[in-house]
Amino acid sequence: MQRLDLIISERELERVLPLIDAAQAPGYTVMRHVTGRGPHGMVSESMEFSGFGANAHVIVFCEQPVLEALRLGLKPILEYYGGVGFVSAAEPF
Amino acid sequence: MQRLDLIISERELERVLPLIDAAQAPGYTVMRHVTGRGPHGMVSESMEFSGFGANAHVIVFCEQPVLEALRLGLKPILEYYGGVGFVSAAEPF
Amino acid sequence: MQRLDLIISERELERVLPLIDAAQAPGYTVMRHVTGRGPHGMVSESMEFSGFGANAHVIVFCEQPVLEALRLGLKPILEYYGGVGFVSAAEPF
Amino acid sequence: METSLVLQNLLSPPVLFFALGVISVLVRSDLEIPAPLPKLFSLYLLLAIGFRGGVELQHSGLGFQVLSTVLAAMLMSVLVPLYSFLVLRRQLDVFNAAAIAATYGSISAVTFITAESFLDVTRTSHDGFMVAALALMESPAIIVGLLLVKLAGAQQRPEAQGGPSIRWRSLLHEAFLNSSVLLLIGSLLIGLMVAAFSPQGLEKMEPFTGKLFYGALSFFLLDMGIVAAQRLSDLRRAGAFLIGFAVLMPLFNAAVGLGLSLLLGLPQGDALLFMVLCASASYIAVPAAMRMTVPEANPSLYISTALGVTFPFNIIVGIPLYMAMLQLVIPAG
Amino acid sequence: METSLVLQNLLSPPVLFFALGVISVLVRSDLEIPAPLPKLFSLYLLLAIGFRGGVELQHSGLGFQVLSTVLAAMLMSVLVPLYSFLVLRRQLDVFNAAAIAATYGSISAVTFITAESFLDVTRTSHDGFMVAALALMESPAIIVGLLLVKLAGAQQRPEAQGGPSIRWRSLLHEAFLNSSVLLLIGSLLIGLMVAAFSPQGLEKMEPFTGKLFYGALSFFLLDMGIVAAQRLSDLRRAGAFLIGFAVLMPLFNAAVGLGLSLLLGLPQGDALLFMVLCASASYIAVPAAMRMTVPEANPSLYISTALGVTFPFNIIVGIPLYMAMLQLVIPAG
Amino acid sequence: METSLVLQNLLSPPVLFFALGVISVLVRSDLEIPAPLPKLFSLYLLLAIGFRGGVELQHSGLGFQVLSTVLAAMLMSVLVPLYSFLVLRRQLDVFNAAAIAATYGSISAVTFITAESFLDVTRTSHDGFMVAALALMESPAIIVGLLLVKLAGAQQRPEAQGGPSIRWRSLLHEAFLNSSVLLLIGSLLIGLMVAAFSPQGLEKMEPFTGKLFYGALSFFLLDMGIVAAQRLSDLRRAGAFLIGFAVLMPLFNAAVGLGLSLLLGLPQGDALLFMVLCASASYIAVPAAMRMTVPEANPSLYISTALGVTFPFNIIVGIPLYMAMLQLVIPAG
Ligand SMILES: Nc1ncnc2c1ncn2[C@@H]1O[C@H](COP(=O)(O)O)[C@@H](O)[C@H]1O
Ligand SMILES: Nc1ncnc2c1ncn2[C@@H]1O[C@H](COP(=O)(O)O)[C@@H](O)[C@H]1O
Ligand SMILES: Nc1ncnc2c1ncn2[C@@H]1O[C@H](COP(=O)(O)O)[C@@H](O)[C@H]1O
Ligand code: NA
Ligand code: NA
Ligand code: NA
């Protein structure tokens, strides 16, 4: 089984979550109000009152085929809007 | 060393944390106000003003024997109330 | 590639983040308002209105050499102020 | 007469902000009131309504009418789940039927508060002890809900099946000491004591619990509109039977409430509040308790009916409708 | 005259709390107003300013001056991005130039509110329809910003390049239904309706939307001070050209606004608000829209100029300066 | 006399809501005020108390009594940690003794505010400059706490031991520029300036900083009750010595404060505030500073004594007790 960690802007959540559903992931978990720094610069909580939003951390535990489907759907979004994804191995508890 | 990620309803936290203590885990970390979708449907932040609560993400870094003890204690709760758990390998920093 | 999970007090964030920058990590993600229990006792959200603060969960995805640099910089802080770090393997998505 | 009541209600700030919240979801705007801000308003409203109710209760005292009204309200919170269960069992399994039944036996504090504001705006007087009735209707409904599961669902739910068995202690705890009951009753007692012994304290609370109240309610209803509208998509899955139930059962309960109000000899304002208590359904304390004690039930069913249908129905149509009914049978105070 | 205006502005609570926020960042204090509390205040301010504007609009009615002023404001929100773009292109690429241009075509609600408070404190009357102008200046600027990218940046941005192509529907949606436009216009319409039909409702909203307003603005400006000061370090990277732009362009826009105010025959108070609308730059709705539709642009450039330079400039220097200019040409109301 | 004071205090909304918070923890209710809502109230209270203090200070001016009282307060914040340290060393190591000592040298703003509200309700006048004393007692206690560690704990704490050495700059920074000191002093100066130069601004702040204050304090104390009660379980580990210290030391400090008040010739209201400043212990600024500069100390010891024992003791018993003592020696103003 695989674990996918996505860190994207909160603004893109409403595009990303339907894609996760479409890839038939068994579920996902979202943490909002996340901040950080990445290749596209700093994201701080202080701009959250604006519509600009902070980051969201999305975790998906899924099998390899779903991961491939996710990659297909999400890559263009990460490339266009920024955001990163990392994969590690995991097992059901 | 092992890393356990639990995602459960905030409402069950007060049952789950004592079990983690009882399994003699060296520690745990809790993130609340987490949302997501799983086999039991959608959990959104918008119901958080109700007593219904959002999800909580609990992370436990521990050795294998503790993990076994955790599995014993937590499985019935996950099965009864819903919630998921995943295990991956980790090392102390 | 490696994944580092740090859990420290929010108060130490302003010391830790510059060290992550200094170790030339490609980025980091911060989740605040995190609670938990560790070797130094319990940290609960209820003291957050004080300057005492809750915990922060910092995630860094980086290559091994950066991890070594991070270890050098962060170990003294974790030892002096408390806080824990764990490493696991990860791949870019 | 009725049209003017409907209009007066429709054009009040709380209802209009509720509509704005609904619209923002329908047009897919990104308007949101992030957690835990809604919790701030819901805690504030419970605290203020409790406090104000306590103050008024201290002024009116604990007479026969107070006691009989409160008892009648508690009776309704036992009866409503029983007959609702019978209706719901025609289409649903024991667990879902019991959970929804409990939901309708209990109350919605925000519906009550909106009705109070409606009375204030139409300058109809009402009594503080109705808040006590509000506070005492949550617990019985929760207990009846679980008794229904215990009795009717015994064979479907072998205790040995693995799940941690529900102990009565934790159920009673959930029924009587959940945060909304505690805050409501606590604030009511505080209001009572402060009104009796600390007139200056009372006066200094007024801007917070009194003046601010209506605006805060309006703001909160903006969020309720968003939340209710987000539930609409669940309704498709719930189906026509449940949607019908969520409109007709409140009407029926309001009618029973009207009958009881006449028996109790309640004045117009109190009778409206009594009807609203009977007609409203809980989307806070009861769902939380049901999720814990009847996890077999599907939360989206009982939350969506209470919050997505019955709540808007009562806020928009119910309150002026009940008032119009009342004006036919009880003369203005 | 001018010195006293500057002092009167500098010594008002909102500006002083803004300064306190800036100072706390400069001395590296750990003062912070954690999310989502700033959102609470920003939602509240939009709701209250919209509601109050609606109430006043109901009293004044929709005459020729209202319509012509609102139209002129919308015209400015189209023109300002166009000439700003020409200036910015001398140093910046198409994407950044278009995003910053759109930012300056739009408005800052908090600057507007601070100007209103300034007028209230100096007892200068002003009209509710200016809030309508405020609400209607965001959308055109967003659309012009993206048109500039489409036209001037066509070759640099092959649609086929991989990114999900921006559809017009989603752009118009973002322009007209983003949360701040929706909340502002929604509250304005609610204020209008309540003022027309529910005088008691209006009265009961007053403590929330009226009395509390000034203090809440002051508290929010404490946070704005913190946020603006945190942006200062970005400015070094932005360079002298952008900093100069962020001070001179508002001055120029205010001058154009002054001219239009004279043409429109606006009284002193409304003219100040009109100038402030022209001079201010958006750091909420437009950045959010630009991030979505022009991700090639660097957000730290358009947010830092609007929030780190133009906003403080307008709050501290601009408002009294524009008022002093006005006093030379328009007699007090 | 004393019974009536105790009752008047016990039956005031802030104390009753504090009790409700404690009860909710004792009965294991799920009532909670989620972060960052308590922060909102604590920021608001500091801002409002500072602002109001500044306004009153502007009216009274900076005379000899102001200066001598503020100096005496600062003296107490140096002396209290010194003699507390001697007492605490009988049972505790240097680090814990120093951290707890610093805690008791500093103040609790909420205790001060509750005492002020008590005076308002009992219609006893008091002066704005006491807020200045409040603001200036935090920093010295923090510095003395660390000096004690440096001097008495030198051998136990070899600088070379690995930890990043504490630099004096960062300590002074923490002592003088921590968020609560900065917000308090900043708001005090703003209140002073606004009162002097902007009477309209002052009037418009009143609903926010004045009217709302008492209710917001009551709401906040509900949370303080929850937090304090959650600390009770830590106390068992702290043991009888520390619990005794947490009750007796405030009594002793209050007595010293009473003596100094007589020397300073303070009127009744100011003397009560002075006693409360001496008797209260910090659970915000000092713990934060101690955690940073004396990480060897166990936070649950110094937070639990200050928050779990001394704070409730002062709020419930202390304030009326000190007032009763005062009434014996200082005639009503
Ligand atoms: N190497 C990394 N480790 C952890 N988080 C990262 C890393 N790179 C980027 N992020 C997170 O991803 C967010 C979006 O990245 P980006 O928009 O590509 O700059 C950043 O704000 C960080 O929160
Ligand atoms: N495959 C998954 N990946 C990530 N999170 C999940 C997954 N499945 C479930 N979850 C999370 O676990 C929560 C509880 O799941 P459940 O109650 O079993 O539906 C969901 O609301 C999700 O937040
Ligand atoms: N074994 C563990 N697993 C998960 N989180 C931990 C663990 N140990 C410590 N933590 C987290 O790290 C924080 C700081 O730990 P400490 O200050 O060392 O007690 C704790 O409050 C926990 O949130
Ligand atoms: Na009911
Ligand atoms: Na503009
Ligand atoms: Na003290």
mmCIF file of C-alpha atoms and ligand atoms in Angstrom, chain B residues 1 25-30 59-62, chain C residues 7-9 34-43 55 78 81-84 86, chain F residues 291, ligand 3:
data_model
loop_
_atom_site.group_PDB
_atom_site.id
_atom_site.type_symbol
_atom_site.label_atom_id
_atom_site.label_comp_id
_atom_site.label_asym_id
_atom_site.label_seq_id
_atom_site.Cartn_x
_atom_site.Cartn_y
_atom_site.Cartn_z
ATOM 1 C CA MET B 1 10.651 1.661 14.678
ATOM 2 C CA ALA B 25 3.578 4.275 23.749
ATOM 3 C CA PRO B 26 6.437 6.733 24.331
ATOM 4 C CA GLY B 27 4.245 9.592 23.125
ATOM 5 C CA TYR B 28 1.686 10.727 20.596
ATOM 6 C CA THR B 29 0.752 13.771 18.566
ATOM 7 C CA VAL B 30 -2.795 14.956 17.859
ATOM 8 C CA ILE B 59 0.463 9.968 15.105
ATOM 9 C CA VAL B 60 2.350 7.502 17.288
ATOM 10 C CA PHE B 61 6.015 6.643 16.785
ATOM 11 C CA CYS B 62 6.767 3.425 18.650
ATOM 12 C CA ILE C 7 7.287 17.836 16.643
ATOM 13 C CA ILE C 8 8.364 20.802 18.734
ATOM 14 C CA SER C 9 6.826 23.596 20.733
ATOM 15 C CA VAL C 34 -0.913 20.473 17.494
ATOM 16 C CA THR C 35 -1.118 18.780 20.888
ATOM 17 C CA GLY C 36 0.354 15.619 22.303
ATOM 18 C CA ARG C 37 2.371 13.845 24.915
ATOM 19 C CA GLY C 38 6.056 13.080 24.910
ATOM 20 C CA PRO C 39 8.943 12.476 27.275
ATOM 21 C CA HIS C 40 8.542 16.040 28.602
ATOM 22 C CA GLY C 41 4.889 15.661 29.479
ATOM 23 C CA MET C 42 1.550 16.713 28.060
ATOM 24 C CA VAL C 43 0.915 19.675 25.781
ATOM 25 C CA ASN C 55 3.136 22.105 19.517
ATOM 26 C CA LEU C 78 15.625 19.222 20.554
ATOM 27 C CA TYR C 81 14.005 22.478 24.698
ATOM 28 C CA GLY C 82 12.452 19.073 24.102
ATOM 29 C CA GLY C 83 10.697 17.920 20.956
ATOM 30 C CA VAL C 84 11.169 14.837 18.816
ATOM 31 C CA PHE C 86 11.568 10.880 13.127
ATOM 32 C CA ARG F 291 10.122 27.884 29.320
HETATM 33 N N1 LIG G 3 6.595 8.767 20.314
HETATM 34 C C1 LIG G 3 5.947 9.836 19.893
HETATM 35 N N2 LIG G 3 5.036 9.719 18.891
HETATM 36 C C2 LIG G 3 4.375 10.799 18.434
HETATM 37 N N3 LIG G 3 4.565 12.036 18.910
HETATM 38 C C3 LIG G 3 5.471 12.220 19.901
HETATM 39 C C4 LIG G 3 6.187 11.147 20.433
HETATM 40 N N4 LIG G 3 7.000 11.636 21.406
HETATM 41 C C5 LIG G 3 6.800 12.953 21.468
HETATM 42 N N5 LIG G 3 5.861 13.326 20.576
HETATM 43 C C6 LIG G 3 5.371 14.695 20.314
HETATM 44 O O1 LIG G 3 6.427 15.604 20.517
HETATM 45 C C7 LIG G 3 6.034 16.609 21.441
HETATM 46 C C8 LIG G 3 7.222 17.135 22.163
HETATM 47 O O2 LIG G 3 7.809 16.113 22.884
HETATM 48 P P1 LIG G 3 8.638 16.384 24.227
HETATM 49 O O3 LIG G 3 8.728 17.887 24.386
HETATM 50 O O4 LIG G 3 9.954 15.759 23.961
HETATM 51 O O5 LIG G 3 7.844 15.762 25.306
HETATM 52 C C9 LIG G 3 4.993 15.949 22.302
HETATM 53 O O6 LIG G 3 4.144 16.903 22.930
HETATM 54 C C10 LIG G 3 4.278 15.094 21.286
HETATM 55 O O7 LIG G 3 3.323 15.885 20.565
#
